[in-house]
Amino acid sequence: MFPLVVGVGKVCIADGMVKVECEACGASVKRITSARLQGRTLCLTDYMKEIEKYRRHIVKTFDEESEPAIAILQRAHSEAPPGYTLLAVRRGRNSTHTWEAEYEKTEVFQMRCS
Ligand SMILES: [Zn+2]
């Protein structure tokens, strides 16, 4: 079992113990207590702050008057925006014929220690 570092992947113990510098606050932390986000190395405190900024939801609206609900459900899944994961499809608010598909940004994990 190798520890998983967010944005880096699974790291071996030797790499996990290597000290890295947080690019936000400059703190020196072990690799296993760091994370990579948008190409920057961050300590876990700064990672939690940054992820809030980057956590973006996308909502796409479909209309049941122009296509059947089953087609909307399929399209909501197959036409997810690149880099986003479908979270839910639900009825639009205050509407009997629109559907909303909600997507969340997916973090891209890179593998280390090949
Ligand atoms: Zn930091």
Short mmCIF file of C-alpha atoms and ligand atoms in Angstrom, two decimals:
data_model
loop_
_atom_site.label_atom_id
_atom_site.label_comp_id
_atom_site.label_asym_id
_atom_site.label_seq_id
_atom_site.Cartn_x
_atom_site.Cartn_y
_atom_site.Cartn_z
CA MET A 1 0.00 0.00 0.00
CA PHE A 2 1.48 3.29 -1.12
CA PRO A 3 0.10 6.56 0.19
CA LEU A 4 -1.89 8.57 -2.34
CA VAL A 5 -0.89 12.19 -2.86
CA VAL A 6 -3.62 14.26 -4.47
CA GLY A 7 -2.61 15.44 -7.95
CA VAL A 8 0.54 13.29 -7.83
CA GLY A 9 -0.67 9.72 -7.42
CA LYS A 10 0.67 6.91 -5.28
CA VAL A 11 4.15 7.56 -3.98
CA CYS A 12 6.66 5.17 -2.48
CA ILE A 13 7.80 5.81 1.11
CA ALA A 14 11.16 7.26 -0.01
CA ASP A 15 9.47 9.82 -2.27
CA GLY A 16 6.78 10.44 0.33
CA MET A 17 9.37 11.51 2.91
CA VAL A 18 11.08 13.98 0.55
CA LYS A 19 10.58 17.56 1.71
CA VAL A 20 8.80 19.82 -0.72
CA GLU A 21 8.11 23.52 -0.49
CA CYS A 22 4.57 24.84 -0.51
CA GLU A 23 4.32 27.36 -3.37
CA ALA A 24 1.67 29.33 -1.52
CA CYS A 25 3.10 29.81 2.01
CA GLY A 26 6.68 28.55 1.58
CA ALA A 27 6.41 25.92 4.30
CA SER A 28 8.62 22.84 3.99
CA VAL A 29 6.44 19.73 4.21
CA LYS A 30 6.83 16.02 3.47
CA ARG A 31 5.56 14.98 0.04
CA ILE A 32 2.86 12.78 1.62
CA THR A 33 1.42 15.81 3.43
CA SER A 34 1.36 17.90 0.26
CA ALA A 35 -0.83 18.00 -2.82
CA ARG A 36 -0.49 19.17 -6.39
CA LEU A 37 -3.12 21.40 -7.90
CA GLN A 38 -2.94 23.17 -11.27
CA GLY A 39 0.78 22.38 -11.43
CA ARG A 40 1.58 23.92 -8.02
CA THR A 41 2.83 22.06 -4.96
CA LEU A 42 0.82 23.02 -1.88
CA CYS A 43 0.72 22.08 1.79
CA LEU A 44 -2.60 20.52 2.81
CA THR A 45 -3.86 23.74 4.41
CA ASP A 46 -3.31 25.73 1.22
CA TYR A 47 -4.62 22.87 -0.89
CA MET A 48 -7.92 22.99 1.03
CA LYS A 49 -8.10 26.76 0.47
CA GLU A 50 -7.31 26.47 -3.26
CA ILE A 51 -9.65 23.57 -3.95
CA GLU A 52 -12.55 25.71 -2.81
CA LYS A 53 -11.70 28.22 -5.55
CA TYR A 54 -11.34 25.55 -8.22
CA ARG A 55 -14.32 23.45 -7.24
CA ARG A 56 -16.65 24.44 -9.99
CA HIS A 57 -19.97 23.07 -10.91
CA ILE A 58 -21.41 23.28 -14.39
CA VAL A 59 -25.13 22.95 -15.03
CA LYS A 60 -26.43 22.17 -18.50
CA THR A 61 -30.10 22.49 -19.29
CA PHE A 62 -32.03 20.17 -21.60
CA ASP A 63 -35.59 20.59 -22.79
CA GLU A 64 -37.97 17.66 -22.87
CA GLU A 65 -40.08 19.46 -25.46
CA SER A 66 -37.33 19.01 -28.04
CA GLU A 67 -36.25 15.47 -27.14
CA PRO A 68 -37.50 12.59 -24.96
CA ALA A 69 -36.33 12.28 -21.36
CA ILE A 70 -34.44 9.06 -22.04
CA ALA A 71 -32.39 10.80 -24.76
CA ILE A 72 -31.66 13.66 -22.37
CA LEU A 73 -30.40 11.25 -19.71
CA GLN A 74 -28.11 9.57 -22.22
CA ARG A 75 -26.87 12.83 -23.71
CA ALA A 76 -26.24 14.36 -20.26
CA HIS A 77 -23.85 11.49 -19.63
CA SER A 78 -22.22 11.17 -23.07
CA GLU A 79 -21.80 14.92 -23.59
CA ALA A 80 -20.17 15.74 -20.26
CA PRO A 81 -17.79 18.70 -20.67
CA PRO A 82 -14.12 17.58 -20.87
CA GLY A 83 -12.62 17.37 -17.40
CA TYR A 84 -15.99 17.20 -15.68
CA THR A 85 -17.93 14.34 -14.13
CA LEU A 86 -21.70 14.07 -14.23
CA LEU A 87 -23.12 14.29 -10.71
CA ALA A 88 -26.85 14.33 -11.24
CA VAL A 89 -29.67 14.90 -13.68
CA ARG A 90 -32.81 16.42 -12.22
CA ARG A 91 -35.92 18.32 -13.15
CA GLY A 92 -35.39 22.00 -13.73
CA ARG A 93 -36.75 24.23 -11.04
CA ASN A 94 -40.27 25.56 -11.64
CA SER A 95 -40.51 23.64 -14.88
CA THR A 96 -42.32 20.55 -16.10
CA HIS A 97 -40.22 20.03 -19.21
CA THR A 98 -36.63 21.08 -18.55
CA TRP A 99 -33.89 18.97 -17.01
CA GLU A 100 -30.67 20.08 -15.40
CA ALA A 101 -27.48 18.04 -15.58
CA GLU A 102 -24.93 18.95 -12.93
CA TYR A 103 -21.23 18.36 -13.50
CA GLU A 104 -18.26 18.68 -11.18
CA LYS A 105 -14.69 19.36 -12.18
CA THR A 106 -12.57 16.22 -12.12
CA GLU A 107 -9.05 16.40 -10.76
CA VAL A 108 -6.52 14.83 -13.06
CA PHE A 109 -4.30 12.39 -11.23
CA GLN A 110 -0.82 11.82 -12.52
CA MET A 111 1.17 8.75 -11.67
CA ARG A 112 4.57 8.97 -10.09
CA CYS A 113 7.16 6.31 -9.25
CA SER A 114 7.00 4.51 -12.58
ZN ZN B 1 1.22 26.26 2.40
#
